[in-house]
Amino acid sequence: MAATPNPQDNPLIRKLESIFTLTDDERQALSNLPMQVMILKGDQDIVREGDRPSRSCLLLEGFACTYKITGHGKRQIVSFNIPGDIPDLQSLHLKALDASVGTIEPCKVGFIPHDALRDLCNRNPRITAAFWRETLIDAAIFREWVTNVGRREAYNRMAHVLCEMLVRLRAVGLAEDHTCDLPITQVELGDALGISNIHVNRVLQQLRADGLIETKGTRLTIRDWEKLKQVGDFDPTYLHLEQEQAAA
Amino acid sequence: MAATPNPQDNPLIRKLESIFTLTDDERQALSNLPMQVMILKGDQDIVREGDRPSRSCLLLEGFACTYKITGHGKRQIVSFNIPGDIPDLQSLHLKALDASVGTIEPCKVGFIPHDALRDLCNRNPRITAAFWRETLIDAAIFREWVTNVGRREAYNRMAHVLCEMLVRLRAVGLAEDHTCDLPITQVELGDALGISNIHVNRVLQQLRADGLIETKGTRLTIRDWEKLKQVGDFDPTYLHLEQEQAAA
DNA sequence: CGAAATCTTGAGTATAATCAAAAACGGTGG
DNA sequence: CCACCGTTTTTGATTATACTCAAGATTTCG
């Protein structure tokens, strides 16, 4: 149980500062949030559907995902979580979790008690608004995913999600211009896009053959950003980024 | 521009009162919200993707839907809106709308200026929390829809959405036990489920033939609720209703 | 180096899309 | 009350996208 030593190490504070200028009080309050930091292995649940947690988890390092399992045992990943995200912030106002959150690779997460978050919100209306806003952006991404899964074919669907990941990662400094580390397996991509892993494989091969992307291990490089955006029918508006980092 | 005469006529107040007991001050503040009431025809946009509204719309009567149009001109309905919903409450914190809201049948809607909503929230932290909570429930429904569209077959997908609609309508008093008015065309159902309207037709016929549902005009009757729930893999937890109205 | 996980390939199948057209329904006006 | 119009629902036939099953190749990591 310890506060993060340097605010610059806290991706939540970095994220909020990219939206508006924090007052000293606000930065102080955020830095003082009690947070139990844990290192987790890959492929491990952080919280599970049905849980009634008394704390929320801030993803500090690594990739995670929010997912649901259907009655037929199929998994649907409903979002990828990246550093700075609080994937279960909703549990502050909704008792039982309706989805699980699991790591995709080894992760560093910080658990923050709901009491501390409520206290923070009560004292800092701008932070309340910012948290609320974050959950609204999550909802906007879900809307886009419903559309992506419901109305685009696998090839375009894949292009879309790759665009989204690159832009989101760029926004938190985890991607260079057109390349990033994307430690997501083809099975996981399938679970996110609602297609089989075999089809994921074929679609990725097509994207490579068409010169749109390149992969080396977990490294993804976009070879033709404009074309990929066009194929994926990708318009970053729904990500509601402040300074548009979606260009070139 | 007039306050609703009787709070009982305002489905927003009714909804909040079903969650917690409002103080006199809170009820007063809600009743005094300035609201421009309009009657709209069916199949008409209330707000459009890209708009930067300075007010939000409270759906007072009738069905609406939130939808997106892909670059290929296909429509995806991402949620059905029912009386008491504020489908674009997000615009209070996100500048540009990332989805459109349109009526499905003639509707009565109330437009509430953002200024008034912000003022209401600033003075009433419990109402802020309740509004935030509503948007979190919306997000939970989106998560379920991603799963529904991504990982269930058309037949089960349809069963699921019918279960959801009945439970939601029951929660606002718009459904009897197992029957409700559902003025949604097969084309719209297709746009919501990510399937063609022709396939919607065949799936509905199958549900009827299997004795799960019955339709007479826009009237939907569930003939076998337990079976429909099972087929739709429907567990109402994600709707986060307070008093579980999801039973028999 | 070896085992496990991940990725790749091929073949056959199933779910659902598309296209085209007919039937039924709902409201309007004569 | 009935004829007429547009909308919605229904039917049939063909096609396409994507799934499943099975097995082999490659990569990753201890």
Coordinates of C-alpha atoms (C1' of nucleotides) in Angstrom, one line a residue:
Chain A
M1 CA 0.0 0.0 0.0
A2 CA 1.9 3.0 -1.2
A3 CA 1.4 6.2 -3.2
T4 CA 3.2 6.3 -6.5
P5 CA 6.5 8.2 -5.9
N6 CA 6.6 10.3 -9.0
P7 CA 3.4 11.5 -10.7
Q8 CA 5.1 11.1 -14.1
D9 CA 5.1 7.4 -13.4
N10 CA 1.4 7.3 -13.1
P11 CA -0.3 7.0 -16.4
L12 CA -3.6 8.1 -15.0
I13 CA -2.2 11.4 -14.0
R14 CA -0.5 11.7 -17.3
K15 CA -3.8 11.0 -19.1
L16 CA -5.7 13.6 -17.1
E17 CA -3.0 16.2 -17.7
S18 CA -3.3 15.7 -21.4
I19 CA -7.0 16.6 -21.1
F20 CA -6.7 19.7 -18.8
T21 CA -4.2 21.4 -16.5
L22 CA -4.4 19.9 -13.0
T23 CA -4.3 22.3 -10.1
D24 CA -1.7 21.5 -7.5
D25 CA -4.4 20.3 -5.2
E26 CA -5.8 18.0 -7.8
R27 CA -2.4 16.6 -8.6
Q28 CA -1.7 16.2 -5.0
A29 CA -5.0 14.4 -4.3
L30 CA -4.3 12.0 -7.2
S31 CA -0.7 11.3 -6.1
N32 CA -2.0 10.6 -2.6
L33 CA -4.5 8.0 -3.8
P34 CA -3.8 4.8 -1.9
M35 CA -2.9 2.1 -4.4
Q36 CA -1.9 -1.5 -3.9
V37 CA 0.4 -2.3 -6.8
M38 CA 0.7 -5.8 -8.1
I39 CA 2.5 -7.6 -10.8
L40 CA 0.4 -10.1 -12.6
K41 CA 1.3 -12.8 -15.1
G42 CA -0.2 -13.0 -18.6
D43 CA -3.6 -14.7 -19.1
Q44 CA -4.7 -14.1 -15.6
D45 CA -8.0 -12.7 -14.4
I46 CA -7.9 -9.4 -12.5
V47 CA -11.6 -9.3 -11.7
R48 CA -14.4 -11.6 -12.7
E49 CA -17.9 -11.2 -13.9
G50 CA -20.2 -11.3 -10.9
D51 CA -17.6 -9.9 -8.5
R52 CA -18.6 -7.1 -6.2
P53 CA -15.3 -5.4 -5.8
S54 CA -14.6 -2.6 -3.3
R55 CA -11.8 -1.3 -5.3
S56 CA -11.0 -0.5 -9.0
C57 CA -7.9 -1.4 -10.9
L58 CA -5.7 1.1 -12.7
L59 CA -3.6 -0.6 -15.4
L60 CA -0.1 0.7 -15.0
E61 CA 1.8 -1.4 -17.5
G62 CA 0.9 -4.1 -20.0
F63 CA -2.2 -5.0 -22.0
A64 CA -5.4 -6.4 -20.6
C65 CA -8.8 -7.0 -22.0
T66 CA -12.4 -6.9 -20.8
Y67 CA -14.4 -10.0 -21.9
K68 CA -17.6 -12.0 -21.4
I69 CA -18.1 -15.7 -21.8
T70 CA -21.4 -16.8 -23.4
G71 CA -23.5 -19.8 -22.2
H72 CA -22.0 -21.8 -25.0
G73 CA -18.5 -21.2 -23.7
K74 CA -17.5 -18.7 -26.4
R75 CA -15.5 -15.7 -25.4
Q76 CA -16.1 -12.2 -26.6
I77 CA -13.5 -9.6 -25.8
V78 CA -15.4 -6.3 -25.6
S79 CA -12.3 -4.0 -25.2
F80 CA -8.6 -4.0 -25.0
N81 CA -7.2 -2.1 -22.0
I82 CA -4.0 -0.2 -22.2
P83 CA -1.9 1.6 -19.5
G84 CA -3.8 4.5 -18.0
D85 CA -7.2 2.7 -18.3
I86 CA -9.3 1.8 -15.3
P87 CA -11.2 -1.1 -16.8
D88 CA -13.6 -1.6 -13.9
L89 CA -14.2 2.0 -12.9
Q90 CA -17.9 1.2 -13.4
S91 CA -17.9 -0.8 -10.2
L92 CA -17.8 2.5 -8.4
H93 CA -21.5 2.8 -9.2
L94 CA -22.7 -0.6 -10.3
K95 CA -22.6 -3.4 -7.7
A96 CA -21.8 -6.5 -9.7
L97 CA -19.4 -6.7 -12.6
D98 CA -21.0 -7.8 -15.8
A99 CA -17.7 -8.6 -17.5
S100 CA -14.3 -10.0 -16.5
V101 CA -11.0 -8.3 -16.9
G102 CA -7.9 -10.4 -17.7
T103 CA -4.3 -9.7 -18.6
I104 CA -3.1 -10.4 -22.1
E105 CA 0.6 -10.2 -21.1
P106 CA 2.3 -9.7 -17.7
C107 CA 0.9 -6.5 -16.2
K108 CA 1.4 -4.0 -13.4
V109 CA -1.8 -2.9 -11.9
G110 CA -2.8 -0.6 -9.0
F111 CA -5.8 -1.3 -6.9
I112 CA -7.5 1.8 -5.6
P113 CA -10.2 1.4 -2.9
H114 CA -13.6 2.8 -3.9
D115 CA -13.8 4.8 -0.7
A116 CA -10.7 6.7 -1.8
L117 CA -12.1 7.2 -5.2
R118 CA -15.4 8.5 -3.8
D119 CA -13.6 10.8 -1.5
L120 CA -11.5 12.1 -4.3
C121 CA -14.6 12.7 -6.5
N122 CA -16.5 14.4 -3.6
R123 CA -13.6 16.9 -3.2
N124 CA -12.8 17.4 -6.8
P125 CA -15.7 18.0 -9.2
R126 CA -13.4 18.3 -12.2
I127 CA -11.9 14.9 -11.5
T128 CA -15.4 13.5 -11.2
A129 CA -16.2 14.9 -14.5
A130 CA -13.0 13.6 -16.0
F131 CA -13.7 10.1 -14.7
W132 CA -17.2 10.2 -15.9
R133 CA -15.9 11.4 -19.3
E134 CA -13.5 8.4 -19.4
T135 CA -16.4 6.0 -18.9
L136 CA -18.3 7.8 -21.6
I137 CA -15.4 7.3 -24.0
D138 CA -15.4 3.7 -23.1
A139 CA -19.1 3.6 -24.1
A140 CA -18.3 5.3 -27.4
I141 CA -15.7 2.7 -28.2
F142 CA -18.3 0.0 -27.4
R143 CA -20.7 1.6 -29.8
E144 CA -18.0 1.5 -32.5
W145 CA -17.3 -2.1 -31.7
V146 CA -21.0 -3.1 -32.0
T147 CA -20.9 -1.4 -35.4
N148 CA -17.6 -3.0 -36.4
V149 CA -18.7 -6.5 -35.4
G150 CA -22.2 -6.1 -36.7
R151 CA -21.7 -4.4 -40.0
R152 CA -18.2 -4.8 -41.4
E153 CA -16.7 -7.9 -42.9
A154 CA -13.7 -9.6 -41.3
Y155 CA -11.1 -8.0 -43.4
N156 CA -12.4 -4.5 -42.8
R157 CA -13.1 -5.3 -39.2
M158 CA -9.5 -6.3 -38.6
A159 CA -8.2 -3.1 -40.3
H160 CA -10.5 -1.1 -38.1
V161 CA -9.3 -2.5 -34.8
L162 CA -5.7 -2.2 -35.8
C163 CA -6.2 1.5 -36.6
E164 CA -7.9 2.0 -33.2
M165 CA -5.2 0.3 -31.3
L166 CA -2.4 2.3 -33.0
V167 CA -4.2 5.6 -32.4
R168 CA -5.0 4.8 -28.7
L169 CA -1.4 3.6 -28.1
R170 CA 0.0 6.8 -29.7
A171 CA -2.2 8.9 -27.4
V172 CA -0.5 7.4 -24.4
G173 CA 3.0 7.4 -25.9
L174 CA 3.2 3.7 -26.6
A175 CA 3.5 3.9 -30.3
E176 CA 5.8 5.6 -32.7
D177 CA 4.4 7.0 -35.9
H178 CA 3.2 3.8 -37.5
T179 CA 4.5 1.1 -35.4
C180 CA 3.8 -0.4 -32.0
D181 CA 4.1 -3.4 -29.9
L182 CA 0.9 -5.4 -30.0
P183 CA 1.2 -8.5 -27.9
I184 CA -2.2 -9.8 -28.9
T185 CA -2.5 -13.4 -30.2
Q186 CA -4.6 -14.3 -33.2
V187 CA -7.0 -16.2 -30.9
E188 CA -7.5 -13.0 -28.9
L189 CA -8.0 -11.0 -32.0
G190 CA -10.6 -13.5 -33.1
D191 CA -12.4 -13.2 -29.7
A192 CA -12.4 -9.4 -30.1
L193 CA -13.7 -9.4 -33.7
G194 CA -16.2 -12.2 -33.4
I195 CA -14.4 -14.4 -35.9
S196 CA -12.5 -17.7 -35.6
N197 CA -8.7 -17.6 -35.1
I198 CA -8.3 -19.4 -38.4
H199 CA -10.1 -16.7 -40.2
V200 CA -8.0 -14.1 -38.3
N201 CA -4.9 -15.7 -39.7
R202 CA -6.2 -15.6 -43.3
V203 CA -7.3 -12.0 -43.0
L204 CA -4.0 -10.9 -41.6
Q205 CA -2.2 -12.6 -44.4
Q206 CA -4.4 -10.7 -46.9
L207 CA -3.6 -7.4 -45.1
R208 CA 0.1 -8.3 -45.4
A209 CA -0.2 -9.3 -49.0
D210 CA -2.0 -6.1 -49.8
G211 CA 0.9 -4.2 -48.3
L212 CA -1.1 -2.6 -45.6
I213 CA 0.6 -4.0 -42.5
E214 CA 3.7 -5.9 -41.5
T215 CA 4.3 -8.0 -38.4
K216 CA 7.5 -9.1 -36.8
G217 CA 6.8 -11.1 -33.6
T218 CA 4.5 -8.9 -31.6
R219 CA 5.7 -5.8 -33.5
L220 CA 3.0 -4.3 -35.8
T221 CA 4.0 -1.8 -38.5
I222 CA 1.4 -0.1 -40.6
R223 CA 2.8 0.2 -44.1
D224 CA 0.0 2.1 -45.6
W225 CA -1.9 4.1 -43.0
E226 CA -4.2 5.9 -45.4
K227 CA -5.3 2.7 -47.1
L228 CA -5.7 0.9 -43.8
K229 CA -7.9 3.7 -42.5
Q230 CA -9.9 3.5 -45.6
V231 CA -10.3 -0.2 -45.6
G232 CA -11.2 -0.2 -41.9
D233 CA -13.6 2.7 -42.4
F234 CA -11.8 4.3 -39.5
D235 CA -12.6 7.8 -38.3
P236 CA -11.0 8.4 -34.9
T237 CA -13.7 10.9 -33.8
Y238 CA -15.3 8.3 -31.5
L239 CA -12.1 8.0 -29.5
H240 CA -12.7 11.6 -28.4
L241 CA -9.1 12.5 -28.1
E242 CA -8.3 16.1 -27.2
Q243 CA -5.4 16.9 -29.5
E244 CA -6.0 14.9 -32.6
Q245 CA -3.2 12.5 -32.8
A246 CA -4.9 10.6 -35.5
A247 CA -3.2 12.2 -38.5
A248 CA -0.3 11.0 -40.7
Chain B
M1 CA -40.2 26.0 -22.6
A2 CA -42.0 24.7 -19.5
A3 CA -41.5 22.5 -16.6
T4 CA -43.4 19.3 -16.6
P5 CA -46.6 19.9 -14.6
N6 CA -46.7 16.6 -12.7
P7 CA -43.6 14.7 -11.7
Q8 CA -45.4 11.5 -12.2
D9 CA -45.6 12.4 -15.9
N10 CA -41.8 12.6 -16.1
P11 CA -40.3 9.2 -16.7
L12 CA -36.9 10.4 -15.7
I13 CA -38.2 11.3 -12.2
R14 CA -40.0 8.0 -12.1
K15 CA -36.9 6.1 -13.0
L16 CA -34.7 7.9 -10.4
E17 CA -37.3 7.3 -7.7
S18 CA -37.2 3.6 -8.5
I19 CA -33.5 3.7 -7.7
F20 CA -33.5 5.7 -4.5
T21 CA -35.8 8.0 -2.6
L22 CA -35.5 11.5 -3.8
T23 CA -35.4 14.3 -1.3
D24 CA -37.9 17.1 -1.7
D25 CA -35.1 19.4 -2.9
E26 CA -34.0 16.9 -5.5
R27 CA -37.5 16.3 -6.7
Q28 CA -38.0 20.0 -6.9
A29 CA -34.8 20.6 -8.8
L30 CA -35.7 17.9 -11.3
S31 CA -39.2 19.2 -11.8
N32 CA -37.9 22.6 -12.4
L33 CA -35.5 21.6 -15.2
P34 CA -36.3 23.7 -18.2
M35 CA -37.4 21.4 -20.9
Q36 CA -38.5 22.1 -24.4
V37 CA -41.0 19.4 -25.3
M38 CA -41.5 18.4 -28.9
I39 CA -43.6 15.8 -30.7
L40 CA -41.6 14.1 -33.5
K41 CA -42.7 11.9 -36.3
G42 CA -41.5 8.4 -36.8
D43 CA -38.2 7.7 -38.7
Q44 CA -36.8 11.1 -37.9
D45 CA -33.4 12.1 -36.5
I46 CA -33.4 13.8 -33.1
V47 CA -29.6 14.4 -33.2
R48 CA -27.0 13.4 -35.7
E49 CA -23.5 12.0 -35.5
G50 CA -21.1 15.0 -35.6
D51 CA -23.5 17.4 -33.9
R52 CA -22.2 19.4 -31.0
P53 CA -25.4 19.9 -29.1
S54 CA -25.9 22.3 -26.2
R55 CA -28.7 20.3 -24.8
S56 CA -29.7 16.6 -24.2
C57 CA -32.9 14.9 -25.1
L58 CA -35.1 13.0 -22.6
L59 CA -37.3 10.5 -24.3
L60 CA -40.8 11.0 -22.9
E61 CA -42.9 8.8 -25.1
G62 CA -42.2 6.4 -27.9
F63 CA -39.3 4.3 -29.1
A64 CA -36.1 5.7 -30.6
C65 CA -32.7 4.2 -31.4
T66 CA -29.1 5.1 -31.4
Y67 CA -27.3 4.2 -34.7
K68 CA -24.2 4.6 -36.8
I69 CA -23.8 4.5 -40.6
T70 CA -20.7 2.8 -41.9
G71 CA -18.7 4.1 -44.8
H72 CA -20.4 1.4 -46.9
G73 CA -23.8 2.9 -46.1
K74 CA -24.8 0.1 -43.7
R75 CA -26.7 1.0 -40.6
Q76 CA -26.0 -0.5 -37.2
I77 CA -28.4 0.3 -34.4
V78 CA -26.3 0.2 -31.2
S79 CA -29.2 0.6 -28.8
F80 CA -33.0 0.9 -28.6
N81 CA -34.1 3.9 -26.5
I82 CA -37.3 3.8 -24.4
P83 CA -39.1 6.4 -22.4
G84 CA -37.0 7.7 -19.5
D85 CA -33.8 7.3 -21.4
I86 CA -31.5 10.2 -22.2
P87 CA -29.8 8.8 -25.3
D88 CA -27.3 11.6 -25.8
L89 CA -26.5 12.4 -22.1
Q90 CA -22.9 11.8 -23.1
S91 CA -22.9 15.1 -25.0
L92 CA -22.7 16.7 -21.6
H93 CA -19.0 15.7 -21.4
L94 CA -18.1 14.8 -25.0
K95 CA -18.2 17.6 -27.5
A96 CA -19.1 15.8 -30.8
L97 CA -21.7 13.0 -31.0
D98 CA -20.3 9.8 -32.4
A99 CA -23.7 8.4 -33.2
S100 CA -27.1 9.6 -34.3
V101 CA -30.4 9.2 -32.5
G102 CA -33.6 8.7 -34.5
T103 CA -37.2 7.9 -33.7
I104 CA -38.7 4.6 -34.5
E105 CA -42.3 5.7 -34.1
P106 CA -43.8 9.1 -33.3
C107 CA -42.1 10.3 -30.1
K108 CA -42.4 13.0 -27.5
V109 CA -39.0 14.3 -26.4
G110 CA -37.9 16.9 -24.0
F111 CA -34.7 18.9 -24.7
I112 CA -32.9 20.0 -21.6
P113 CA -30.1 22.6 -21.9
H114 CA -26.6 21.4 -20.8
D115 CA -26.3 24.4 -18.6
A116 CA -29.3 23.4 -16.6
L117 CA -28.0 19.8 -16.3
R118 CA -24.6 21.0 -15.2
D119 CA -26.2 23.2 -12.6
L120 CA -28.4 20.4 -11.4
C121 CA -25.4 18.1 -11.1
N122 CA -23.3 20.8 -9.3
R123 CA -26.0 21.2 -6.6
N124 CA -27.0 17.5 -6.3
P125 CA -24.2 15.0 -6.0
R126 CA -26.6 12.1 -5.7
I127 CA -28.2 13.1 -9.0
T128 CA -24.8 13.4 -10.6
A129 CA -24.0 9.8 -9.4
A130 CA -27.4 8.6 -10.7
F131 CA -26.8 10.1 -14.1
W132 CA -23.3 8.7 -14.3
R133 CA -24.7 5.4 -13.3
E134 CA -27.3 5.5 -16.1
T135 CA -24.5 6.1 -18.6
L136 CA -22.6 3.1 -17.0
I137 CA -25.6 0.9 -17.5
D138 CA -25.7 2.0 -21.2
A139 CA -22.1 0.9 -21.5
A140 CA -23.0 -2.4 -19.9
I141 CA -25.7 -2.9 -22.4
F142 CA -23.2 -2.1 -25.2
R143 CA -20.9 -4.7 -23.9
E144 CA -23.7 -7.3 -24.0
W145 CA -24.5 -6.2 -27.5
V146 CA -20.9 -6.7 -28.7
T147 CA -21.1 -10.1 -27.2
N148 CA -24.5 -10.8 -28.7
V149 CA -23.5 -9.7 -32.2
G150 CA -20.0 -11.2 -32.0
R151 CA -20.6 -14.6 -30.5
R152 CA -24.2 -15.7 -30.9
E153 CA -26.0 -17.0 -33.9
A154 CA -28.9 -15.1 -35.4
Y155 CA -31.6 -17.3 -33.8
N156 CA -30.1 -16.9 -30.3
R157 CA -29.2 -13.3 -30.9
M158 CA -32.8 -12.5 -31.7
A159 CA -34.0 -14.3 -28.6
H160 CA -31.6 -12.3 -26.5
V161 CA -32.7 -8.9 -27.7
L162 CA -36.3 -9.8 -27.3
C163 CA -35.6 -10.8 -23.7
E164 CA -33.8 -7.6 -23.1
M165 CA -36.5 -5.4 -24.5
L166 CA -39.2 -7.1 -22.5
V167 CA -37.3 -6.8 -19.2
R168 CA -36.4 -3.1 -19.9
L169 CA -39.9 -2.3 -20.8
R170 CA -41.3 -4.0 -17.7
A171 CA -38.9 -1.9 -15.6
V172 CA -40.5 1.3 -16.8
G173 CA -44.1 -0.1 -16.7
L174 CA -44.5 -0.5 -20.4
A175 CA -45.0 -4.3 -20.5
E176 CA -47.3 -6.6 -18.8
D177 CA -46.0 -10.0 -17.7
H178 CA -45.0 -11.4 -21.0
T179 CA -46.3 -9.1 -23.5
C180 CA -45.5 -5.7 -24.8
D181 CA -45.9 -3.3 -27.7
L182 CA -42.7 -3.5 -29.8
P183 CA -43.1 -1.2 -32.8
I184 CA -39.8 -2.2 -34.3
T185 CA -39.7 -3.3 -38.0
Q186 CA -37.8 -6.4 -39.1
V187 CA -35.4 -4.1 -41.0
E188 CA -34.6 -2.3 -37.8
L189 CA -34.2 -5.6 -35.9
G190 CA -31.7 -6.6 -38.6
D191 CA -29.8 -3.4 -38.2
A192 CA -29.7 -3.9 -34.5
L193 CA -28.6 -7.6 -34.7
G194 CA -26.2 -7.2 -37.6
I195 CA -28.2 -9.5 -39.9
S196 CA -30.2 -9.0 -43.0
N197 CA -33.9 -8.3 -42.8
I198 CA -34.6 -11.4 -44.7
H199 CA -32.8 -13.5 -42.2
V200 CA -34.6 -11.7 -39.4
N201 CA -37.8 -12.8 -41.0
R202 CA -36.7 -16.4 -41.1
V203 CA -35.4 -16.4 -37.5
L204 CA -38.7 -14.9 -36.2
Q205 CA -40.6 -17.6 -38.0
Q206 CA -38.5 -20.2 -36.4
L207 CA -39.1 -18.7 -32.9
R208 CA -42.8 -18.7 -33.6
A209 CA -42.8 -22.2 -34.9
D210 CA -40.8 -23.3 -31.8
G211 CA -43.6 -21.8 -29.7
L212 CA -41.3 -19.2 -28.0
I213 CA -43.0 -16.1 -29.2
E214 CA -46.2 -14.8 -30.9
T215 CA -46.7 -11.6 -32.7
K216 CA -49.9 -9.7 -33.6
G217 CA -49.1 -6.5 -35.4
T218 CA -46.6 -4.7 -33.2
R219 CA -47.7 -6.7 -30.2
L220 CA -45.1 -9.2 -28.9
T221 CA -46.1 -12.0 -26.6
I222 CA -43.5 -14.4 -25.1
R223 CA -45.1 -17.8 -25.0
D224 CA -42.2 -19.6 -23.3
W225 CA -40.2 -17.2 -21.2
E226 CA -37.9 -19.8 -19.7
K227 CA -37.1 -21.3 -23.0
L228 CA -36.5 -17.9 -24.7
K229 CA -34.2 -16.9 -21.9
Q230 CA -32.3 -20.1 -22.4
V231 CA -32.1 -19.9 -26.1
G232 CA -31.0 -16.2 -25.9
D233 CA -28.5 -17.0 -23.2
F234 CA -30.1 -14.2 -21.3
D235 CA -29.1 -13.2 -17.8
P236 CA -30.5 -9.8 -16.9
T237 CA -27.6 -8.9 -14.5
Y238 CA -26.0 -6.6 -17.1
L239 CA -29.1 -4.4 -17.0
H240 CA -28.3 -3.6 -13.4
L241 CA -31.9 -3.2 -12.3
E242 CA -32.4 -2.5 -8.7
Q243 CA -35.4 -4.7 -7.9
E244 CA -35.0 -7.7 -10.1
Q245 CA -38.0 -7.6 -12.4
A246 CA -36.5 -10.3 -14.5
A247 CA -38.3 -13.3 -13.1
A248 CA -41.2 -15.2 -14.4
Chain C
dC1 C1' 17.2 -28.5 -26.7
dG2 C1' 12.5 -29.7 -26.1
dA3 C1' 7.7 -28.8 -24.9
dA4 C1' 4.0 -25.8 -25.3
dA5 C1' 1.9 -22.2 -27.5
dT6 C1' 1.0 -20.0 -31.7
dC7 C1' 0.5 -19.7 -36.4
dT8 C1' -0.4 -21.7 -40.9
dT9 C1' -2.6 -24.7 -44.5
dG10 C1' -6.2 -27.5 -46.7
dA11 C1' -10.8 -29.5 -47.3
dG12 C1' -15.6 -29.7 -46.5
dT13 C1' -19.6 -27.4 -44.4
dA14 C1' -22.9 -24.1 -42.4
dT15 C1' -24.8 -19.8 -41.5
dA16 C1' -26.3 -16.0 -43.4
dA17 C1' -26.2 -12.6 -47.6
dT18 C1' -28.0 -11.1 -51.9
dC19 C1' -31.2 -10.8 -55.5
dA20 C1' -35.8 -10.9 -57.2
dA21 C1' -40.5 -11.0 -56.6
dA22 C1' -44.9 -11.9 -54.5
dA23 C1' -48.1 -11.5 -50.6
dA24 C1' -50.0 -9.1 -46.7
dC25 C1' -50.7 -5.1 -44.1
dG26 C1' -52.0 -0.3 -42.8
dG27 C1' -53.6 3.8 -43.7
dT28 C1' -56.1 7.3 -47.0
dG29 C1' -59.4 9.1 -49.7
dG30 C1' -63.3 8.5 -52.6
Chain D
dC1 C1' -66.9 0.1 -47.4
dC2 C1' -63.8 -0.5 -50.8
dA3 C1' -60.0 0.7 -54.0
dC4 C1' -55.4 2.2 -53.9
dC5 C1' -50.8 3.3 -52.4
dG6 C1' -46.6 2.6 -49.9
dT7 C1' -44.5 -0.1 -46.4
dT8 C1' -43.5 -4.3 -44.4
dT9 C1' -43.4 -9.1 -44.4
dT10 C1' -42.8 -13.4 -46.7
dT11 C1' -40.9 -16.9 -50.1
dG12 C1' -37.5 -19.1 -53.2
dA13 C1' -33.1 -19.7 -55.4
dT14 C1' -28.2 -18.8 -55.6
dT15 C1' -24.0 -17.2 -53.7
dA16 C1' -20.5 -15.9 -50.3
dT17 C1' -18.4 -15.3 -46.1
dA18 C1' -16.7 -17.5 -42.4
dC19 C1' -16.7 -21.9 -39.4
dT20 C1' -15.2 -26.4 -38.1
dC21 C1' -12.1 -30.2 -38.1
dA22 C1' -7.6 -32.0 -38.8
dA23 C1' -2.9 -31.7 -39.1
dG24 C1' 1.6 -29.7 -40.0
dA25 C1' 5.0 -25.8 -39.4
dT26 C1' 7.0 -22.3 -36.7
dT27 C1' 8.0 -19.6 -32.8
dT28 C1' 8.7 -18.8 -27.9
dC29 C1' 10.5 -19.8 -23.7
dG30 C1' 12.1 -22.4 -19.8

